[in-house]
mmCIF file of C-alpha atoms in Angstrom:
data_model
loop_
_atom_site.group_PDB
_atom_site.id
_atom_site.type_symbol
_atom_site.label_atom_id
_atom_site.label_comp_id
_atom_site.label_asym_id
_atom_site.label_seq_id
_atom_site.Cartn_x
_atom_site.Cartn_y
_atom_site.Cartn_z
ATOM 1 C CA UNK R 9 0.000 0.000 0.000
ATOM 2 C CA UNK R 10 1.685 3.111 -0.914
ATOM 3 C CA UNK R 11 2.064 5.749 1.520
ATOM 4 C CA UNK R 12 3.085 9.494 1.512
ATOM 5 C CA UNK R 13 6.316 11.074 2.188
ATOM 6 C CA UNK R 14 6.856 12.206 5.490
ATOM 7 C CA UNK R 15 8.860 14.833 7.004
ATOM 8 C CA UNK R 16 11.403 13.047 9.939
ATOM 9 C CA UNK R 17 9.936 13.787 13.366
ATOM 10 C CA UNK R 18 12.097 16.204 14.839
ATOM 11 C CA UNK R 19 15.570 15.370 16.144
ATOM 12 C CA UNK R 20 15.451 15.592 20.280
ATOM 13 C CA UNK R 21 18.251 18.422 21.079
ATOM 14 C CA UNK R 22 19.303 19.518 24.441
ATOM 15 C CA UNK R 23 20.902 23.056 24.904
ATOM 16 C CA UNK R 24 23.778 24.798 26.738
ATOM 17 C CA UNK R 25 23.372 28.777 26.738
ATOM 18 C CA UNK R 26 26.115 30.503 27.946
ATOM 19 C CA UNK R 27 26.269 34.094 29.224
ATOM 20 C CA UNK R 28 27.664 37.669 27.568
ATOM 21 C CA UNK R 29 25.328 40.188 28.576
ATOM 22 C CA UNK R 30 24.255 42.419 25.356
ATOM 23 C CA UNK R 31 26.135 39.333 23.415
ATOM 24 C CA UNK R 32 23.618 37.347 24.068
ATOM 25 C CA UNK R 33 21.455 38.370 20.929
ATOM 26 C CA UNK R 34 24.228 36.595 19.198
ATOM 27 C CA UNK R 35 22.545 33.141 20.589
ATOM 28 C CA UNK R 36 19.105 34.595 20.049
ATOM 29 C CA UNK R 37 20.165 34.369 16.117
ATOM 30 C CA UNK R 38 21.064 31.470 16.636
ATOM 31 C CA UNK R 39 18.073 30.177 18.184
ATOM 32 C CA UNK R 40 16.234 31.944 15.614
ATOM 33 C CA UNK R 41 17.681 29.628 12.737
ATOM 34 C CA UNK R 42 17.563 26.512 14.544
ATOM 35 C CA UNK R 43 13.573 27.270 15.273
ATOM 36 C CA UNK R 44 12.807 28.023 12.006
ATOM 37 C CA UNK R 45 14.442 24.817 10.144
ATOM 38 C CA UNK R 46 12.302 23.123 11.883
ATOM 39 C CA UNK R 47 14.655 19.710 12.400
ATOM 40 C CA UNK R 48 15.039 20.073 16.041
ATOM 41 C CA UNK R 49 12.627 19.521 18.983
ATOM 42 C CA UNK R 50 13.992 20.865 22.242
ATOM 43 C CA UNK R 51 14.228 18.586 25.476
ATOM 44 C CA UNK R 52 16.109 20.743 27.726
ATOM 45 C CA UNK R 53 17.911 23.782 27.878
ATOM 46 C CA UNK R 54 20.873 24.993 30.589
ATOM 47 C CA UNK R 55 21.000 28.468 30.827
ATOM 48 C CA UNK R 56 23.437 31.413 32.392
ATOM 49 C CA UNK R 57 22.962 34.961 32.569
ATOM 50 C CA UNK R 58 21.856 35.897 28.982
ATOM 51 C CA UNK R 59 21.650 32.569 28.584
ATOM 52 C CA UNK R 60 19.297 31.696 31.340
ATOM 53 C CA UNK R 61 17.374 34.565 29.614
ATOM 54 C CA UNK R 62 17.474 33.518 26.499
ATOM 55 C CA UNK R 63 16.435 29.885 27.505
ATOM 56 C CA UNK R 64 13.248 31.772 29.825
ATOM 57 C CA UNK R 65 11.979 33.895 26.654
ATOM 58 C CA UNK R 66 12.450 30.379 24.425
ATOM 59 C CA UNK R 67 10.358 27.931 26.673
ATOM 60 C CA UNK R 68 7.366 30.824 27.256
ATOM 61 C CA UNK R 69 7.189 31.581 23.623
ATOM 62 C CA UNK R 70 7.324 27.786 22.798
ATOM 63 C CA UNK R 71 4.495 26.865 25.462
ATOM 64 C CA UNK R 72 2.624 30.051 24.039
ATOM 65 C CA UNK R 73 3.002 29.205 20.282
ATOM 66 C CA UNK R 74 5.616 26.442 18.842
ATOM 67 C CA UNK R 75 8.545 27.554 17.320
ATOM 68 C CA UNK R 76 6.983 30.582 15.795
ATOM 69 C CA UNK R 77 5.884 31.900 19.167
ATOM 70 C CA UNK R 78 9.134 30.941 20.620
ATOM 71 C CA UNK R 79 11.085 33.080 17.335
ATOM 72 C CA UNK R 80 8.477 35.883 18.122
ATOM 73 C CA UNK R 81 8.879 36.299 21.849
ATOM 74 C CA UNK R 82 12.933 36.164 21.408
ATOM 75 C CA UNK R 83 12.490 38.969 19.101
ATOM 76 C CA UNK R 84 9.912 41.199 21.510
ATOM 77 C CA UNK R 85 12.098 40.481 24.278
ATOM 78 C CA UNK R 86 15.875 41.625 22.565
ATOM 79 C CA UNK R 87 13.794 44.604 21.025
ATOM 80 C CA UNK R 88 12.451 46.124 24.641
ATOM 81 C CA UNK R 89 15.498 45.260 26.187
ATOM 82 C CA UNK R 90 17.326 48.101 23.790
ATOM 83 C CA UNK R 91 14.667 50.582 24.549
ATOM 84 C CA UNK R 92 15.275 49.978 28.097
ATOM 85 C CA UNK R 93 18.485 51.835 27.917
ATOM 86 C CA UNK R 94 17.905 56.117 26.554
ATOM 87 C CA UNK R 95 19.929 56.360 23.232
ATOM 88 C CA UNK R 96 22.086 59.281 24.137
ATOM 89 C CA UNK R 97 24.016 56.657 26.282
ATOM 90 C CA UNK R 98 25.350 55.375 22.945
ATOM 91 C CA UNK R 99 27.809 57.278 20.503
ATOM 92 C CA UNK R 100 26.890 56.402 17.087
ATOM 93 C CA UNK R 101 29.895 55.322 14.971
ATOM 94 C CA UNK R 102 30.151 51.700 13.004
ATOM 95 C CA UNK R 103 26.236 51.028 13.390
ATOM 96 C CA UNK R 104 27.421 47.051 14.102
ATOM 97 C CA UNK R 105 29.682 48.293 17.364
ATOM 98 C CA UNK R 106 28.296 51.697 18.668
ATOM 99 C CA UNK R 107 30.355 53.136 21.846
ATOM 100 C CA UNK R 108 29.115 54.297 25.277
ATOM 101 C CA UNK R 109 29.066 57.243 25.692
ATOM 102 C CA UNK R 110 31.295 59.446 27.789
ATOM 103 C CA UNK R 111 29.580 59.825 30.725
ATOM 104 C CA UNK R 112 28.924 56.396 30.722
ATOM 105 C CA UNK R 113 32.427 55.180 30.717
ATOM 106 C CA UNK R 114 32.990 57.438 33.339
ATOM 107 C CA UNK R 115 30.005 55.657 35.592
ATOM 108 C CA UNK R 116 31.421 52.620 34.559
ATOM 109 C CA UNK R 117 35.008 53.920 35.972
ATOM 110 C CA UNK R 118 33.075 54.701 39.059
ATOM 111 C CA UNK R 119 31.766 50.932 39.566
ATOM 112 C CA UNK R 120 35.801 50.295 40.352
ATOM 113 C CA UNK R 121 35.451 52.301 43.821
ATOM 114 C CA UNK R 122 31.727 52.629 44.653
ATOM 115 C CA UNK R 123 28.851 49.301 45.035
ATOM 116 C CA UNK R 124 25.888 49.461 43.900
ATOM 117 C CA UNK R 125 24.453 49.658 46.851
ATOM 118 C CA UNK R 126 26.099 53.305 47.300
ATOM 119 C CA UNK R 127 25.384 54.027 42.855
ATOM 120 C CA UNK R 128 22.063 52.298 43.156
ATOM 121 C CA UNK R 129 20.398 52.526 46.972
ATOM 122 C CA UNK R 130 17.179 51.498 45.515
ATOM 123 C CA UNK R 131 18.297 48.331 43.911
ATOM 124 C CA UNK R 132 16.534 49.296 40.517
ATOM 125 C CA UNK R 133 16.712 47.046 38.033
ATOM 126 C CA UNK R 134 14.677 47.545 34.888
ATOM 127 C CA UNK R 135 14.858 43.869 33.580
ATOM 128 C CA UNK R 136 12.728 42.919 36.511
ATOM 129 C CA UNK R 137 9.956 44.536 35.174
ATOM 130 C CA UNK R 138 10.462 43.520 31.761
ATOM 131 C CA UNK R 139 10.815 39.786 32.492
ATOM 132 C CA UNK R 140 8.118 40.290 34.559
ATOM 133 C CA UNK R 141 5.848 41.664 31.788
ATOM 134 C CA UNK R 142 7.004 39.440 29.178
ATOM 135 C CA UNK R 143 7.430 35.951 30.805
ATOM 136 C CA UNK R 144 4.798 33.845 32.844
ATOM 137 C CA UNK R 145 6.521 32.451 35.095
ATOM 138 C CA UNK R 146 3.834 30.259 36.284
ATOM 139 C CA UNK R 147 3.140 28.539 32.781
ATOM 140 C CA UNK R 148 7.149 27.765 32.769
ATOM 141 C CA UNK R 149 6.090 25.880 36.313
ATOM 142 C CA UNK R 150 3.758 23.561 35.138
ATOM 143 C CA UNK R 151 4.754 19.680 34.226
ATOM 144 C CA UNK R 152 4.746 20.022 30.344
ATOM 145 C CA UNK R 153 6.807 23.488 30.253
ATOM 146 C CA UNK R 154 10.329 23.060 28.392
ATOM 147 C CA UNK R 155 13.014 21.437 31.001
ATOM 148 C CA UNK R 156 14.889 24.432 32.368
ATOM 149 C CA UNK R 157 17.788 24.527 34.903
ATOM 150 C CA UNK R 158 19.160 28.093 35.305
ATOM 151 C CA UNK R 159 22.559 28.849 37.308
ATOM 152 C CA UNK R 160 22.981 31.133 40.051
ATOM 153 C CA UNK R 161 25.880 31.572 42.041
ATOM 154 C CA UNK R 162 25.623 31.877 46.151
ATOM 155 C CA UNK R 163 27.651 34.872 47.159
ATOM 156 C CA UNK R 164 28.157 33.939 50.812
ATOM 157 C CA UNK R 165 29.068 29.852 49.620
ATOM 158 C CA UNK R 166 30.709 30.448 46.148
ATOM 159 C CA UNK R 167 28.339 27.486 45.045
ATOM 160 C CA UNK R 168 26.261 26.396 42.212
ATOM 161 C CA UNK R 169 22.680 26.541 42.707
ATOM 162 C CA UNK R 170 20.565 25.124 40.003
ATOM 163 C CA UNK R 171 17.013 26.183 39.437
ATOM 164 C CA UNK R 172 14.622 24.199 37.866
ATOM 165 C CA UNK R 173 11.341 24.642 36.335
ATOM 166 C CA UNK R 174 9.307 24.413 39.776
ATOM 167 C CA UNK R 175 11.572 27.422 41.399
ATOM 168 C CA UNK R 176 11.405 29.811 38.732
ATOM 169 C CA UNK R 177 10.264 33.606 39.061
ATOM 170 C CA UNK R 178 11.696 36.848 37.801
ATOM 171 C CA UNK R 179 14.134 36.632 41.001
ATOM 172 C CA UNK R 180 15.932 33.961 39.711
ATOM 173 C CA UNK R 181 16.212 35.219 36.717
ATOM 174 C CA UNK R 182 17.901 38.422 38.000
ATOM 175 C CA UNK R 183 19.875 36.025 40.126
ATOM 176 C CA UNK R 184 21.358 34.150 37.505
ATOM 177 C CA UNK R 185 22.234 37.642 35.570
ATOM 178 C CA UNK R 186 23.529 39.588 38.481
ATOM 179 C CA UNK R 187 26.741 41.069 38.010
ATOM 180 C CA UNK R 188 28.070 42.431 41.665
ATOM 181 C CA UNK R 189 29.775 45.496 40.128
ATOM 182 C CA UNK R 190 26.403 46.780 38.950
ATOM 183 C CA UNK R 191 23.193 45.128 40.714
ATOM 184 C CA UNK R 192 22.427 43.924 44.656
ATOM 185 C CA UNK R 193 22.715 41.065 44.963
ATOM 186 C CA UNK R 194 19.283 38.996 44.584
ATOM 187 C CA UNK R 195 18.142 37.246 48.148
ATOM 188 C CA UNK R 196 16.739 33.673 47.590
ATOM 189 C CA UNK R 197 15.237 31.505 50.349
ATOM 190 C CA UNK R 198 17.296 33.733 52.790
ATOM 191 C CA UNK R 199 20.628 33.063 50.891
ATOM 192 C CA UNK R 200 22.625 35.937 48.514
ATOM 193 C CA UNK R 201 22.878 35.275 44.969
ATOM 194 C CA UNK R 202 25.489 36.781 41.891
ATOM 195 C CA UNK R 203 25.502 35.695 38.370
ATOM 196 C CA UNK R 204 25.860 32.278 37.719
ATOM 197 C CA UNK R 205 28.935 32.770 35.802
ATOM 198 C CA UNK R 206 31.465 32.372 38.318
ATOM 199 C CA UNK R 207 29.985 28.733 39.395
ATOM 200 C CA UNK R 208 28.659 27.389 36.078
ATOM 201 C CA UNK R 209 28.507 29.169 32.507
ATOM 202 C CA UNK R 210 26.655 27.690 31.833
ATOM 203 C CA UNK R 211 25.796 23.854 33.766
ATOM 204 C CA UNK R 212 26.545 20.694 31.111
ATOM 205 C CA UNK R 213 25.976 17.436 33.493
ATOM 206 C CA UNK R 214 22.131 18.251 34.399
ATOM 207 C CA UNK R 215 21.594 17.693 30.244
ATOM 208 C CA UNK R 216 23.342 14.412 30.941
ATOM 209 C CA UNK R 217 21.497 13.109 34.026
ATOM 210 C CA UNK R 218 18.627 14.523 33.834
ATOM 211 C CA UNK R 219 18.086 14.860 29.604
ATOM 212 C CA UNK R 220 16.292 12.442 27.837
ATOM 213 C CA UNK R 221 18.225 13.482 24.558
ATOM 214 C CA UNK R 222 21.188 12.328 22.891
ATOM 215 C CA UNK R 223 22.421 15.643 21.422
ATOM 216 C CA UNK R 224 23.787 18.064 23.020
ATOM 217 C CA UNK R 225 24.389 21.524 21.795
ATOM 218 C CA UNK R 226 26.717 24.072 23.156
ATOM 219 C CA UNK R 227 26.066 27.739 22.195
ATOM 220 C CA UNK R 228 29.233 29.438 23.503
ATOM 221 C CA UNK R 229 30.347 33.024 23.069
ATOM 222 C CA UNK R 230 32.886 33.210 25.719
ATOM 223 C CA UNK R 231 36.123 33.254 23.164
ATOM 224 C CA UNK R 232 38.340 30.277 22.161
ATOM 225 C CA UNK R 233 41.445 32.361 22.059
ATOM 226 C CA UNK R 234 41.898 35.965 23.292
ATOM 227 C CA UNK R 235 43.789 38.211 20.431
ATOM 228 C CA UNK R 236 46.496 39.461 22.157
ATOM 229 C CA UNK R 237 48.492 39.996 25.251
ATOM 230 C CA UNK R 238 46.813 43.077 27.442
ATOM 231 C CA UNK R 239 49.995 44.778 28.843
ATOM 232 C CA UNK R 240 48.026 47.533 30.463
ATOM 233 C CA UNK R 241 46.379 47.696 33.666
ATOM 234 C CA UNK R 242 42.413 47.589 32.687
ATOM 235 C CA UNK R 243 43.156 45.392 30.201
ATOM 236 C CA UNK R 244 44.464 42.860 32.540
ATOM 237 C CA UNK R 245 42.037 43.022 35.205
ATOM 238 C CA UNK R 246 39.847 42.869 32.215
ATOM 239 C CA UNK R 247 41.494 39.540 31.001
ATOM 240 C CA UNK R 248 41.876 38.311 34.409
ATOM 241 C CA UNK R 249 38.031 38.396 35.143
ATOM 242 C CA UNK R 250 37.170 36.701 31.494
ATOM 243 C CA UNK R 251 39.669 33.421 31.754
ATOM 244 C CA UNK R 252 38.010 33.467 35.639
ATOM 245 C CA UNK R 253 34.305 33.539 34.102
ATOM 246 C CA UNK R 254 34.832 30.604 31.759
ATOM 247 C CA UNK R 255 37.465 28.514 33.851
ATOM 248 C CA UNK R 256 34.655 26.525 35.535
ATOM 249 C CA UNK R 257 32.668 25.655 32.167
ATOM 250 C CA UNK R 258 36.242 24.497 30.545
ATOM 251 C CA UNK R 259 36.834 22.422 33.036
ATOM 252 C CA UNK R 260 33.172 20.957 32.783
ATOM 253 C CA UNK R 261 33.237 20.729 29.027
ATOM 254 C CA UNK R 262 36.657 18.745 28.867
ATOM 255 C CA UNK R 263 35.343 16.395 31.715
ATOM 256 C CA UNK R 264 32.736 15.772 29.690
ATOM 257 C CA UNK R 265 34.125 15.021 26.544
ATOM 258 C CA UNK R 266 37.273 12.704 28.465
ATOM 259 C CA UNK R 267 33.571 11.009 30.536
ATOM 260 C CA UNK R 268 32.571 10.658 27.214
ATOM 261 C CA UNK R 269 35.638 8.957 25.480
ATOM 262 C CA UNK R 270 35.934 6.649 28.584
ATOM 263 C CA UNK R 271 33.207 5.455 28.408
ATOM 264 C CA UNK R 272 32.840 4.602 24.756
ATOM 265 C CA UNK R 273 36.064 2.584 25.463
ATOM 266 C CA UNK R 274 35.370 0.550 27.844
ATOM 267 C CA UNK R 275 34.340 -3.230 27.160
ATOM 268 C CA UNK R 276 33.319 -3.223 31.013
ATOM 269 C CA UNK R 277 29.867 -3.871 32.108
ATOM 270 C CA UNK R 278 28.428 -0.121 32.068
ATOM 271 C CA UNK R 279 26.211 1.579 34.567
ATOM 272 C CA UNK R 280 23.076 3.912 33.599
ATOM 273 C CA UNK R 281 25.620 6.644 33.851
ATOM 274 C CA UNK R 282 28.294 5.415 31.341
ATOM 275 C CA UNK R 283 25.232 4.074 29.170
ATOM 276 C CA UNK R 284 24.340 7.712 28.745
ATOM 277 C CA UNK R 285 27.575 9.402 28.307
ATOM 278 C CA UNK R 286 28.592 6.477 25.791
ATOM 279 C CA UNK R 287 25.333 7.508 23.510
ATOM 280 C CA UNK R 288 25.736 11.211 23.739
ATOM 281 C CA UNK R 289 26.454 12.858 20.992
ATOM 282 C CA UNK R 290 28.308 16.075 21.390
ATOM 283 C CA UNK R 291 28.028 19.574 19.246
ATOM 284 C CA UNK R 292 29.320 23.289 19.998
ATOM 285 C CA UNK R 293 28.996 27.151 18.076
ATOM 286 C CA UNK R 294 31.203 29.600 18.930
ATOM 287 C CA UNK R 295 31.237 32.959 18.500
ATOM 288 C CA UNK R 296 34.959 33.496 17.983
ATOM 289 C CA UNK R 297 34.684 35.044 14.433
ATOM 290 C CA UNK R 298 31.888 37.445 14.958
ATOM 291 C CA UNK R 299 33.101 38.491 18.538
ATOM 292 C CA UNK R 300 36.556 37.859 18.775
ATOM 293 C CA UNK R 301 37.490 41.386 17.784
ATOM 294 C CA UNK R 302 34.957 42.879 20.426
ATOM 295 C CA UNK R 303 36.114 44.837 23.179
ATOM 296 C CA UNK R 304 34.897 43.571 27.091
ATOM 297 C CA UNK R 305 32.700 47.139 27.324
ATOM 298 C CA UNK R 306 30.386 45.672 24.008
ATOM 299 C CA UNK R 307 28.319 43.098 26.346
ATOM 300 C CA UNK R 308 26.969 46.114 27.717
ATOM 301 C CA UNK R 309 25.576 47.639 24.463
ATOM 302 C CA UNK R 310 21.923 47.093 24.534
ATOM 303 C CA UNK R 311 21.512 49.195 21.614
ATOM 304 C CA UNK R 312 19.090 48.082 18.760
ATOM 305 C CA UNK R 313 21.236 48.523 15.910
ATOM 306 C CA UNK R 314 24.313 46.369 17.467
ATOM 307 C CA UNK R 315 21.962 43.517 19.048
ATOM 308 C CA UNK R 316 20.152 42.746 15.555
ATOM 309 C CA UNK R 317 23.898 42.863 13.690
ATOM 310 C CA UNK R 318 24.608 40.268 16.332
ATOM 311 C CA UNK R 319 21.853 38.346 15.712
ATOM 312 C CA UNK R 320 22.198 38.260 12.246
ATOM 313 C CA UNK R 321 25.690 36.655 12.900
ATOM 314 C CA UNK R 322 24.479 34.096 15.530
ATOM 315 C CA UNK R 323 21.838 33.427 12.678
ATOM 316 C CA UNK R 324 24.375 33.150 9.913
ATOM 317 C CA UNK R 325 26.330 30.561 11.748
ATOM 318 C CA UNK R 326 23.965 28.451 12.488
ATOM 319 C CA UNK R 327 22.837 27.787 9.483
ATOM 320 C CA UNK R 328 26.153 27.432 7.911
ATOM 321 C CA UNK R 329 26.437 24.700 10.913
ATOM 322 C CA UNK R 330 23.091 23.034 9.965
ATOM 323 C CA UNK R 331 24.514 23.284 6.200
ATOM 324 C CA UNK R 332 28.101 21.772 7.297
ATOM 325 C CA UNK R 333 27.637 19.717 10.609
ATOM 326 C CA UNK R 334 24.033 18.965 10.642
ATOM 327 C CA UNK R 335 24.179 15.510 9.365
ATOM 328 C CA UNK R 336 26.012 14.241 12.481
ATOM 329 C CA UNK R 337 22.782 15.249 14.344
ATOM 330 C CA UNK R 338 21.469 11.884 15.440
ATOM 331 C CA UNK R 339 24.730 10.124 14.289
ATOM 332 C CA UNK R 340 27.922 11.207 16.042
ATOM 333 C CA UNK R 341 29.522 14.042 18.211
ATOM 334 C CA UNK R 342 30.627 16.718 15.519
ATOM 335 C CA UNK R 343 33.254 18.381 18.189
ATOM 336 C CA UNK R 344 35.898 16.641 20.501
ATOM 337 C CA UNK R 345 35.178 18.883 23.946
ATOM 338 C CA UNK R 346 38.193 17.039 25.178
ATOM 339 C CA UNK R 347 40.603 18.053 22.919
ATOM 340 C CA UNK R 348 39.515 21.652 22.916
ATOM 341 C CA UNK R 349 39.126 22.065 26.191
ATOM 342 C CA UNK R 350 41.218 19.366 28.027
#
C-alpha cells in the first residue's frame, strides 16, 4: 500500500546557553535559525545569565506558540530590552559596534570604587519589570513546560545553585544575571545570589542526568582564544576576570568530553551513567569570528542597531552549521570537547 512522504519527526536536542550580557542576541540568532528549520525539537535547555534569559523567553514563547511563538517572543524580548536603555548613552559610529558614551564610561570607571548599593540605593533594576511583563513564570512551572535549569551563584558559599522549572520567578532570573559590580545582589530563600557565571557558565551534566536526549548543543560566546596579550592595567584586570568567568565551564566541558571517550572505550559492564555518556552525541557554536574582535565594554551595548547585527551573525552561523555539521545530528559528536578544552 503506498504511503506518503513524510517529514522526519524532529531530532530531540538539548541546549547549553552561555552568558555575555548584550552578546547574548548573538545566541538569540542562533536560536532563531535553529527554530525556524524546523529539524530540532527541544528537550532541555541549561541556561546562564543571557543565557538563562534567552532559555526563559524560548520555553514561554514555545508553550505560548511552537517555534513561531518561541522566534516571536525572542524577538519582543531583545527589542524592549534596547529601549530599556535612553539612546544618548550610545555614541553612534560603526552602526554594528556603537560606543558608550562618555559619561557612561565614566560611571562605569566609578563601579571600580563605589557598590551598587552606594550608585544604586534602591536596587533598581529595569529587567525585573520587563521579564516580569514578558514571561509567565507560572506557565514555565507547570509539568509540560520546556526542562529548564538556570545557574545562580551563592555569594556567601561560592556554590552552584541550580534552578529548575518548579523554582522559577523573575528573582531567579535576575539572580542568575547579576553582576556584583552593577546590581544587589538577589536574596533567595534567605541566601545571597550573583551571576551564575562564576559557578557554572553555563551547567553541562544536568543535560546528561537529567536529559532524555542524545544531542547536546553548546552555544558558547565566551572566546576560544583571546587576540592578544593586554599589557596595560584595565586590560588585565579585564582579562583576568574573562579566563576566571569561563574557567569553571572548561573544566566541565573537557570532563565531559574525556567522561565521554571513557566510556565509549570501555568493554566493562556499564552503569546507567556510562550508558548515557557512551550515547551522547556532542556539538558546539562559537562565537569566535563574529566576537573575537569585540572589546569587554560591548556586552553592555543594549543598543538596537548592534543587538540585531549580532543576531544576524548568531543566525548566519547556524545555518552554515546546519549546512556543514548537521548531518552528524542523530549520528555522532561533531566536536571533541576534550581536545579543545582538556
Amino acid at each position: 500500500m503506498w504511503r506518503p512522504n513524510r517529514p522526519p519527526s524532529p531530532l530531540p536536542l538539548s541546549l547549553a546557553l552561555q552568558g555575555g550580557g548584550a552578546h547574548g542576541a548573538y545566541t538569540w540568532g542562533v536560536l532563531d535559525a535553529l527554530l525556524e528549520s524546523g529539524r530540532l525539537r527541544f528537550d532541555a535547555v541549561s541556561g546562564t545569565s543571557a543565557g538563562a534569559m534567552n532559555a526563559l523567553v524560548l520555553a514561554d514563547g514555545l508553550a505560548r506558540g511552537g517555534a513561531d511563538g518561541a522566534r516571536e517572543a525572542l524577538a519582543t524580548f531583545w527589542d524592549r530590552l534596547a529601549s530599556q536603555l535612553p539612546t544618548e548613552w550610545f555614541i553612534e559610529g560603526d552602526p554594528e559596534q556603537p560606543g558608550l558614551a562618555p559619561g557612561v564610561q565614566l560611571m562605569l570607571q566609578w563601579t571600580q570604587f563605589l557598590s551598587p548599593y552606594q550608585l544604586n540605593p534602591l536596587g533598581l533594576n529595569p529587567l525585573a519589570d520587563l521579564l516580569a511583563e514578558l514571561v509567565d513564570f507560572e506557565r514555565l512551572r507547570r509539568p509540560d513546560a520546556l526542562t529548564l535549569y538556570i545557574a545562580a551563584t551563592r555569594a556567601d558559599t561560592g556554590r552552584l545553585r541550580l534552578f529548575r522549572n518548579a523554582e522559577l520567578s523573575v528573582d531567579v532570573a535576575l539572580a542568575s544575571a547579576c553582576l556584583p559590580t552593577l546590581h544587589h545582589a538577589v536574596e533567595i530563600d534567605g541566601h545571597p545570589y550573583w551571576d551564575g557565571g562564576y559557578a557554572a557558565n553555563p551547567a553541562l551534566f544536568p543535560l546528561v542526568h537529567e536529559s532524555h536526549a542524545a544531542d547536546l548543543l553548546i552555544v558558547m560566546l565566551s572566546l576560544l582564544e583571546h587576540p592578544g596579550l593586554p599589557t596595560q592595567a584595565a586590560a588585565i584586570r579585564t582579562r583576568a576576570v574573562e579566563i576566571a568567568f569561563n574557567a569553571t565551564f572548561q573544566r566541565e566541558a573537557a570532563l565531559l568530553g574525556e567522561s565521554c571517550r571513557l566510556a565509549r572505550g570501555s568493554w566493562l559492564a556499564l552503569g546507567p551513567l556510562e550508558r548515557r555518556l557512551r550515547r551522547l552525541r556532542l556539538h558546539l557554536i562559537d562565537a569566535q569570528d563574529a566576537l573575537g574582535h569585540l572589546g569587554s565594554e560591548t556586552k553592555l551595548l543594549a543598543h538596537r542597531p548592534f543587538l540585531l547585527h549580532l543576531k544576524s551573525l548568531g543566525r548566519q552561523r547556524a545555518q552554515r552549521w546546519l549546512a556543514e555539521q548537521g548531518e552528524a545530528l542523530g549520528r555522532r559528536s561533531s566536536v571533541d570537547l576534550a581536545a579543545m578544552f582538556g
